[in-house]
Amino acid sequence: FFFQAEDGIRDFCLSRGLGDVYKRQAYLWIIKNVQKTLGFNPTQIIIAGDSAGGNLALGITLRAIKERVRIPDSLFLIYPALSIGPNYFLPSILHSLTDPLLSMPVFSMIQALYMQHEELNPDTDPFLSPLFVSDELLSQLPTCRMVLAAKDSLHDFSMEFARRLQLLGKDVQVKSYAEMPHGYMSLDFPSGMTEATIAVVDLSLIHI
């Protein structure tokens, strides 16, 4: 069973974003109702997400681990947003100065939307910034495949996350495209980037 975590901004009070995709609208519903509603019991669950959706995909999995419900069998993360806070700097963030999609003003706006509630600290809360998850939870993550863009401001955060998984002996594989900006999977239309089309084809060949 393949489930895609859609991009979304969390709303702490209304339990939107992570609360919706985990509990109210998707993951727990699948776990509890898919056999009764769709007539089959999934033997494998894969969660995929790109950008903010990658953040949500990890958030879903971490909550499943913490709450001791069925954990997804695999994660497929495409240039995920792993650190939402403004106080953790890695060199790739400089790409936001020239990135056509995730520019510095857009990046700052998204950070502000994620951090509008004082109760939430994106520099320590792993459900906001999965990069800062404890080794205890990280060691329980399932198979993880990551597809990145080297000219993406989020690139180095994903590489740091993958490094931590490797140190814990987890099954993680990373593919990074040298000339690609953030969001390149959406650029595979006829007049778009040839490299993006190649990347989309490559995506279908990745073994999870």
Protein backbone atom coordinates (compact mmCIF):
# COMPACT_ATOMS: atom_id res chain seq x y z
CA PHE A 1 0.00 0.00 0.00
CA PHE A 2 1.53 3.30 -1.13
CA PHE A 3 0.66 6.48 0.73
CA GLN A 4 1.93 9.93 -0.21
CA ALA A 5 2.20 12.57 2.48
CA GLU A 6 1.09 15.78 0.84
CA ASP A 7 2.73 19.12 1.43
CA GLY A 8 1.08 21.10 4.18
CA ILE A 9 1.66 23.58 6.95
CA ARG A 10 0.90 22.34 10.44
CA ASP A 11 -1.68 24.08 12.58
CA PHE A 12 -1.14 23.18 16.23
CA CYS A 13 -4.55 24.32 17.49
CA LEU A 14 -6.61 22.79 14.70
CA SER A 15 -4.47 19.63 14.46
CA ARG A 16 -3.92 20.09 10.75
CA GLY A 17 -0.77 19.10 8.85
CA LEU A 18 0.86 16.22 10.72
CA GLY A 19 -2.24 15.67 12.86
CA ASP A 20 -4.38 15.26 9.74
CA VAL A 21 -2.13 12.97 7.74
CA TYR A 22 -1.33 10.83 10.77
CA LYS A 23 -4.56 10.57 12.69
CA ARG A 24 -7.62 12.24 11.24
CA GLN A 25 -7.40 11.64 7.51
CA ALA A 26 -4.84 9.05 6.52
CA TYR A 27 -2.31 6.84 8.26
CA LEU A 28 -4.25 5.55 11.28
CA TRP A 29 -7.36 5.26 9.12
CA ILE A 30 -5.41 3.04 6.72
CA ILE A 31 -4.11 0.90 9.57
CA LYS A 32 -7.54 0.45 11.13
CA ASN A 33 -9.93 0.44 8.17
CA VAL A 34 -8.27 -0.58 4.90
CA GLN A 35 -9.17 -4.26 5.19
CA LYS A 36 -12.81 -3.56 6.06
CA THR A 37 -13.22 -0.77 3.50
CA LEU A 38 -11.05 -1.90 0.58
CA GLY A 39 -11.10 -5.64 1.16
CA PHE A 40 -7.42 -6.37 1.59
CA ASN A 41 -4.77 -6.25 4.28
CA PRO A 42 -1.61 -4.48 3.07
CA THR A 43 1.53 -6.56 3.56
CA GLN A 44 3.75 -3.55 2.89
CA ILE A 45 3.18 0.15 3.56
CA ILE A 46 5.40 2.74 1.88
CA ILE A 47 5.14 6.43 2.72
CA ALA A 48 6.55 8.97 0.28
CA GLY A 49 6.73 12.73 0.39
CA ASP A 50 8.58 15.59 -1.22
CA SER A 51 9.67 18.84 0.43
CA ALA A 52 7.21 19.57 3.26
CA GLY A 53 5.60 16.23 2.41
CA GLY A 54 8.90 14.56 3.25
CA ASN A 55 8.80 16.29 6.60
CA LEU A 56 5.29 14.93 7.17
CA ALA A 57 6.29 11.42 6.02
CA LEU A 58 8.96 11.31 8.69
CA GLY A 59 6.63 12.86 11.26
CA ILE A 60 4.04 10.15 10.61
CA THR A 61 6.65 7.43 11.03
CA LEU A 62 8.11 8.90 14.21
CA ARG A 63 4.64 9.22 15.76
CA ALA A 64 3.88 5.61 14.81
CA ILE A 65 7.10 4.51 16.53
CA LYS A 66 6.40 6.60 19.63
CA GLU A 67 2.76 5.47 19.90
CA ARG A 68 3.62 1.82 19.17
CA VAL A 69 1.34 1.36 16.18
CA ARG A 70 2.32 -0.34 12.97
CA ILE A 71 5.40 1.31 11.48
CA PRO A 72 5.62 1.82 7.70
CA ASP A 73 7.86 -0.68 5.94
CA SER A 74 9.69 1.93 3.87
CA LEU A 75 10.18 5.68 3.50
CA PHE A 76 10.74 7.44 0.18
CA LEU A 77 11.84 11.03 0.76
CA ILE A 78 12.37 13.55 -2.05
CA TYR A 79 14.33 16.66 -1.05
CA PRO A 80 12.60 16.62 2.38
CA ALA A 81 12.45 19.58 4.76
CA LEU A 82 14.19 18.22 7.83
CA SER A 83 15.02 21.35 9.81
CA ILE A 84 12.42 24.10 10.11
CA GLY A 85 14.12 26.27 12.71
CA PRO A 86 16.22 29.34 11.87
CA ASN A 87 19.11 28.60 14.21
CA TYR A 88 20.77 25.57 12.61
CA PHE A 89 22.93 26.52 9.64
CA LEU A 90 24.48 24.24 7.01
CA PRO A 91 26.22 25.54 3.85
CA SER A 92 23.53 24.47 1.38
CA ILE A 93 21.14 27.04 2.87
CA LEU A 94 23.04 29.61 0.80
CA HIS A 95 21.36 28.19 -2.32
CA SER A 96 18.18 29.91 -1.12
CA LEU A 97 19.78 33.18 -2.23
CA THR A 98 19.41 32.10 -5.87
CA ASP A 99 16.91 29.21 -5.81
CA PRO A 100 13.99 30.01 -8.20
CA LEU A 101 11.48 28.10 -6.06
CA LEU A 102 12.74 28.00 -2.48
CA SER A 103 14.20 31.49 -2.25
CA MET A 104 15.26 33.05 1.03
CA PRO A 105 12.00 35.07 1.40
CA VAL A 106 9.89 31.95 0.72
CA PHE A 107 12.03 29.89 3.07
CA SER A 108 11.62 32.51 5.81
CA MET A 109 7.85 32.67 5.25
CA ILE A 110 7.53 28.89 5.57
CA GLN A 111 9.60 28.93 8.74
CA ALA A 112 7.31 31.61 10.20
CA LEU A 113 4.19 29.56 9.38
CA TYR A 114 5.64 26.48 11.04
CA MET A 115 6.69 28.45 14.11
CA GLN A 116 3.59 30.55 14.77
CA HIS A 117 2.89 28.78 18.06
CA GLU A 118 5.26 29.50 20.95
CA GLU A 119 4.64 26.03 22.39
CA LEU A 120 6.53 24.49 19.48
CA ASN A 121 10.31 24.71 19.26
CA PRO A 122 11.58 23.71 15.79
CA ASP A 123 15.16 23.55 17.06
CA THR A 124 14.34 20.69 19.44
CA ASP A 125 10.99 19.17 18.40
CA PRO A 126 11.62 16.18 16.06
CA PHE A 127 8.02 16.26 14.86
CA LEU A 128 8.72 19.71 13.44
CA SER A 129 12.37 19.16 12.52
CA PRO A 130 13.07 15.41 12.11
CA LEU A 131 16.80 16.09 11.81
CA PHE A 132 16.88 16.47 15.60
CA VAL A 133 15.19 13.17 16.45
CA SER A 134 16.88 11.09 19.15
CA ASP A 135 19.00 8.09 18.21
CA GLU A 136 16.51 5.94 20.13
CA LEU A 137 13.69 6.78 17.71
CA LEU A 138 15.97 7.09 14.68
CA SER A 139 17.26 3.55 15.19
CA GLN A 140 13.70 2.27 14.72
CA LEU A 141 13.10 3.89 11.32
CA PRO A 142 12.36 1.51 8.45
CA THR A 143 14.20 1.31 5.12
CA CYS A 144 14.80 4.82 3.80
CA ARG A 145 15.43 6.02 0.24
CA MET A 146 16.27 9.67 -0.37
CA VAL A 147 16.39 11.59 -3.66
CA LEU A 148 18.01 15.02 -3.38
CA ALA A 149 18.99 18.09 -5.37
CA ALA A 150 22.57 19.31 -4.92
CA LYS A 151 21.59 22.94 -5.56
CA ASP A 152 18.76 22.79 -3.04
CA SER A 153 19.01 24.77 0.19
CA LEU A 154 17.74 21.66 2.03
CA HIS A 155 20.41 19.34 0.62
CA ASP A 156 22.93 19.31 3.48
CA PHE A 157 20.27 18.68 6.10
CA SER A 158 19.25 15.50 4.28
CA MET A 159 22.87 14.40 3.97
CA GLU A 160 23.33 14.91 7.72
CA PHE A 161 20.19 12.87 8.37
CA ALA A 162 21.42 10.07 6.09
CA ARG A 163 24.80 10.12 7.84
CA ARG A 164 23.13 9.58 11.20
CA LEU A 165 21.13 6.67 9.79
CA GLN A 166 24.28 5.09 8.42
CA LEU A 167 26.06 5.42 11.76
CA LEU A 168 23.17 3.52 13.33
CA GLY A 169 23.49 0.76 10.72
CA LYS A 170 20.16 1.52 9.06
CA ASP A 171 19.24 0.66 5.47
CA VAL A 172 19.47 4.06 3.77
CA GLN A 173 20.36 5.01 0.19
CA VAL A 174 20.78 8.53 -1.19
CA LYS A 175 20.76 9.74 -4.79
CA SER A 176 21.62 13.39 -5.40
CA TYR A 177 21.36 15.21 -8.73
CA ALA A 178 24.22 17.65 -9.22
CA GLU A 179 22.52 20.41 -11.21
CA MET A 180 19.01 20.24 -9.80
CA PRO A 181 17.25 22.90 -7.68
CA HIS A 182 14.56 22.26 -5.08
CA GLY A 183 11.30 21.03 -6.59
CA TYR A 184 12.84 19.66 -9.79
CA MET A 185 10.46 16.68 -9.87
CA SER A 186 7.78 19.15 -10.96
CA LEU A 187 9.85 20.34 -13.93
CA ASP A 188 9.56 17.25 -16.17
CA PHE A 189 7.01 18.81 -18.56
CA PRO A 190 7.79 19.08 -22.32
CA SER A 191 9.33 22.55 -22.13
CA GLY A 192 10.92 21.92 -18.73
CA MET A 193 14.32 20.58 -17.72
CA THR A 194 15.61 17.49 -19.53
CA GLU A 195 17.49 16.49 -16.39
CA ALA A 196 14.24 16.58 -14.43
CA THR A 197 12.63 14.12 -16.85
CA ILE A 198 15.64 11.80 -16.45
CA ALA A 199 15.34 12.07 -12.68
CA VAL A 200 11.65 11.13 -12.75
CA VAL A 201 12.48 8.04 -14.84
CA ASP A 202 15.29 7.16 -12.43
CA LEU A 203 12.81 7.48 -9.58
CA SER A 204 10.71 4.63 -10.94
CA LEU A 205 13.77 2.32 -10.93
CA ILE A 206 14.74 2.80 -7.28
CA HIS A 207 14.29 -0.38 -5.26
CA ILE A 208 12.61 0.17 -1.92
